[in-house]
PDB file of C-alpha atoms in Angstrom:
ATOM      1  CA  MET O   1     -26.498 -55.451 -62.938  1.00  0.00           C
ATOM      2  CA  ALA O   2     -24.169 -57.226 -60.374  1.00  0.00           C
ATOM      3  CA  GLU O   3     -21.690 -60.038 -60.925  1.00  0.00           C
ATOM      4  CA  LEU O   4     -20.306 -62.100 -58.137  1.00  0.00           C
ATOM      5  CA  ASP O   5     -17.343 -64.252 -58.768  1.00  0.00           C
ATOM      6  CA  PHE O   6     -16.240 -67.041 -56.592  1.00  0.00           C
ATOM      7  CA  GLU O   7     -13.747 -69.905 -56.931  1.00  0.00           C
ATOM      8  CA  GLY O   8     -15.575 -72.548 -59.241  1.00  0.00           C
ATOM      9  CA  ILE O   9     -18.732 -70.392 -60.072  1.00  0.00           C
ATOM     10  CA  SER O  10     -19.960 -66.918 -61.113  1.00  0.00           C
ATOM     11  CA  GLU O  11     -23.486 -65.424 -60.565  1.00  0.00           C
ATOM     12  CA  LEU O  12     -24.949 -62.635 -62.423  1.00  0.00           C
ATOM     13  CA  PHE O  13     -27.978 -60.490 -61.220  1.00  0.00           C
ATOM     14  CA  SER O  14     -29.946 -57.992 -63.232  1.00  0.00           C
ATOM     15  CA  ALA O  15     -33.384 -56.024 -63.168  1.00  0.00           C
ATOM     16  CA  CYS O  16     -35.172 -54.291 -65.764  1.00  0.00           C
ATOM     17  CA  GLY O  17     -36.498 -50.746 -65.519  1.00  0.00           C
ATOM     18  CA  ASP O  18     -39.865 -49.575 -66.686  1.00  0.00           C
ATOM     19  CA  VAL O  19     -41.552 -46.316 -67.365  1.00  0.00           C
ATOM     20  CA  GLY O  20     -42.031 -44.502 -64.058  1.00  0.00           C
ATOM     21  CA  ILE O  21     -39.522 -46.720 -62.149  1.00  0.00           C
ATOM     22  CA  SER O  22     -36.585 -44.945 -60.900  1.00  0.00           C
ATOM     23  CA  ARG O  23     -32.997 -46.317 -61.524  1.00  0.00           C
ATOM     24  CA  HIS O  24     -32.748 -46.167 -57.518  1.00  0.00           C
ATOM     25  CA  ILE O  25     -35.571 -48.687 -57.377  1.00  0.00           C
ATOM     26  CA  VAL O  26     -33.977 -50.925 -60.082  1.00  0.00           C
ATOM     27  CA  ALA O  27     -30.699 -50.914 -58.212  1.00  0.00           C
ATOM     28  CA  LYS O  28     -32.511 -51.774 -55.155  1.00  0.00           C
ATOM     29  CA  ARG O  29     -34.007 -54.789 -56.747  1.00  0.00           C
ATOM     30  CA  VAL O  30     -30.663 -55.973 -57.968  1.00  0.00           C
ATOM     31  CA  ALA O  31     -29.244 -55.485 -54.540  1.00  0.00           C
ATOM     32  CA  PHE O  32     -32.094 -57.566 -52.935  1.00  0.00           C
ATOM     33  CA  GLN O  33     -31.246 -60.413 -55.360  1.00  0.00           C
ATOM     34  CA  VAL O  34     -27.725 -60.310 -54.308  1.00  0.00           C
ATOM     35  CA  GLN O  35     -28.495 -60.224 -50.691  1.00  0.00           C
ATOM     36  CA  LYS O  36     -30.927 -63.163 -50.981  1.00  0.00           C
ATOM     37  CA  TYR O  37     -28.464 -65.178 -52.792  1.00  0.00           C
ATOM     38  CA  LEU O  38     -25.545 -64.471 -50.339  1.00  0.00           C
ATOM     39  CA  LYS O  39     -27.838 -65.317 -47.375  1.00  0.00           C
ATOM     40  CA  SER O  40     -28.930 -68.674 -49.008  1.00  0.00           C
ATOM     41  CA  ARG O  41     -25.305 -69.981 -48.693  1.00  0.00           C
ATOM     42  CA  VAL O  42     -25.861 -72.263 -51.716  1.00  0.00           C
ATOM     43  CA  PRO O  43     -23.238 -72.446 -54.639  1.00  0.00           C
ATOM     44  CA  VAL O  44     -25.807 -72.300 -57.383  1.00  0.00           C
ATOM     45  CA  GLY O  45     -28.388 -69.583 -57.544  1.00  0.00           C
ATOM     46  CA  ARG O  46     -31.964 -70.308 -58.720  1.00  0.00           C
ATOM     47  CA  PHE O  47     -31.548 -68.803 -62.077  1.00  0.00           C
ATOM     48  CA  LEU O  48     -28.434 -70.817 -63.152  1.00  0.00           C
ATOM     49  CA  ALA O  49     -29.656 -74.027 -61.842  1.00  0.00           C
ATOM     50  CA  ASP O  50     -31.819 -74.795 -64.892  1.00  0.00           C
ATOM     51  CA  GLN O  51     -28.907 -73.830 -67.202  1.00  0.00           C
ATOM     52  CA  LEU O  52     -26.647 -76.392 -65.753  1.00  0.00           C
ATOM     53  CA  LEU O  53     -29.033 -79.400 -66.016  1.00  0.00           C
ATOM     54  CA  LEU O  54     -28.685 -80.092 -69.793  1.00  0.00           C
ATOM     55  CA  PRO O  55     -24.822 -80.227 -69.805  1.00  0.00           C
ATOM     56  CA  MET O  56     -24.890 -82.395 -66.762  1.00  0.00           C
ATOM     57  CA  ALA O  57     -27.281 -84.777 -68.414  1.00  0.00           C
ATOM     58  CA  ILE O  58     -25.370 -84.836 -71.551  1.00  0.00           C
ATOM     59  CA  GLY O  59     -22.100 -85.240 -69.638  1.00  0.00           C
ATOM     60  CA  ALA O  60     -21.331 -87.363 -66.644  1.00  0.00           C
ATOM     61  CA  GLY O  61     -24.360 -86.331 -64.431  1.00  0.00           C
ATOM     62  CA  GLY O  62     -23.674 -84.901 -60.910  1.00  0.00           C
ATOM     63  CA  GLU O  63     -25.419 -82.820 -58.321  1.00  0.00           C
ATOM     64  CA  PHE O  64     -25.575 -79.290 -56.921  1.00  0.00           C
ATOM     65  CA  ARG O  65     -27.372 -77.520 -54.068  1.00  0.00           C
ATOM     66  CA  THR O  66     -29.507 -74.518 -54.863  1.00  0.00           C
ATOM     67  CA  THR O  67     -32.377 -72.545 -53.522  1.00  0.00           C
ATOM     68  CA  ASP O  68     -36.078 -73.000 -54.467  1.00  0.00           C
ATOM     69  CA  PRO O  69     -36.219 -74.090 -58.060  1.00  0.00           C
ATOM     70  CA  THR O  70     -37.818 -72.017 -60.569  1.00  0.00           C
ATOM     71  CA  GLY O  71     -40.462 -73.143 -63.006  1.00  0.00           C
ATOM     72  CA  ASN O  72     -37.776 -73.321 -65.814  1.00  0.00           C
ATOM     73  CA  THR O  73     -35.667 -75.714 -63.658  1.00  0.00           C
ATOM     74  CA  ILE O  74     -38.589 -78.028 -63.060  1.00  0.00           C
ATOM     75  CA  SER O  75     -39.530 -78.027 -66.697  1.00  0.00           C
ATOM     76  CA  ASN O  76     -35.907 -78.779 -67.799  1.00  0.00           C
ATOM     77  CA  MET O  77     -35.952 -81.586 -65.296  1.00  0.00           C
ATOM     78  CA  LYS O  78     -38.964 -83.138 -66.809  1.00  0.00           C
ATOM     79  CA  VAL O  79     -37.674 -82.595 -70.405  1.00  0.00           C
ATOM     80  CA  ILE O  80     -34.347 -84.261 -69.568  1.00  0.00           C
ATOM     81  CA  GLN O  81     -36.273 -87.301 -67.991  1.00  0.00           C
ATOM     82  CA  MET O  82     -38.528 -87.741 -71.090  1.00  0.00           C
ATOM     83  CA  PHE O  83     -36.124 -87.240 -73.862  1.00  0.00           C
ATOM     84  CA  LEU O  84     -32.800 -88.207 -72.472  1.00  0.00           C
ATOM     85  CA  ARG O  85     -33.979 -90.865 -70.099  1.00  0.00           C
ATOM     86  CA  GLU O  86     -31.819 -89.498 -67.364  1.00  0.00           C
ATOM     87  CA  TYR O  87     -33.045 -89.839 -63.704  1.00  0.00           C
ATOM     88  CA  VAL O  88     -33.226 -86.489 -62.270  1.00  0.00           C
ATOM     89  CA  GLU O  89     -34.057 -86.017 -58.579  1.00  0.00           C
ATOM     90  CA  LEU O  90     -34.792 -83.037 -56.534  1.00  0.00           C
ATOM     91  CA  GLU O  91     -34.126 -83.368 -52.726  1.00  0.00           C
ATOM     92  CA  ASN O  92     -35.034 -81.038 -49.851  1.00  0.00           C
ATOM     93  CA  SER O  93     -31.924 -80.296 -47.973  1.00  0.00           C
ATOM     94  CA  ASP O  94     -31.134 -78.143 -44.925  1.00  0.00           C
ATOM     95  CA  GLU O  95     -32.324 -74.459 -44.284  1.00  0.00           C
ATOM     96  CA  GLY O  96     -34.538 -74.377 -47.425  1.00  0.00           C
ATOM     97  CA  SER O  97     -32.037 -75.337 -49.956  1.00  0.00           C
ATOM     98  CA  HIS O  98     -32.522 -78.334 -52.562  1.00  0.00           C
ATOM     99  CA  ILE O  99     -30.130 -80.628 -54.048  1.00  0.00           C
ATOM    100  CA  ILE O 100     -30.702 -81.542 -57.793  1.00  0.00           C
ATOM    101  CA  LYS O 101     -29.045 -84.754 -58.823  1.00  0.00           C
ATOM    102  CA  ILE O 102     -28.615 -86.307 -62.307  1.00  0.00           C
ATOM    103  CA  GLU O 103     -27.800 -89.971 -62.188  1.00  0.00           C
ATOM    104  CA  LYS O 104     -26.211 -91.724 -65.251  1.00  0.00           C
TER     105      LYS O 104
END
């Protein structure tokens, strides 16, 4: 497990082991996730993005930049649009990043 703390945001990375998988391999998987996040130069990691959507939709709305959205992020966007009737937009941005907006 690795935790990165920055001003205004924290990201947590983890990987699970399995029978026959060494601790070294699990640690490499976590390190790969951390490196990928740091290289992406986005403030919100792909696994945090889906968790931010509901509070934003219930609150004042807003936007953030992230990497490729996960299936959970896409699903949460659709659920918010269906049940809360909030407009959720996914824009392609520079260098493979994406901007997710919730407009009130």
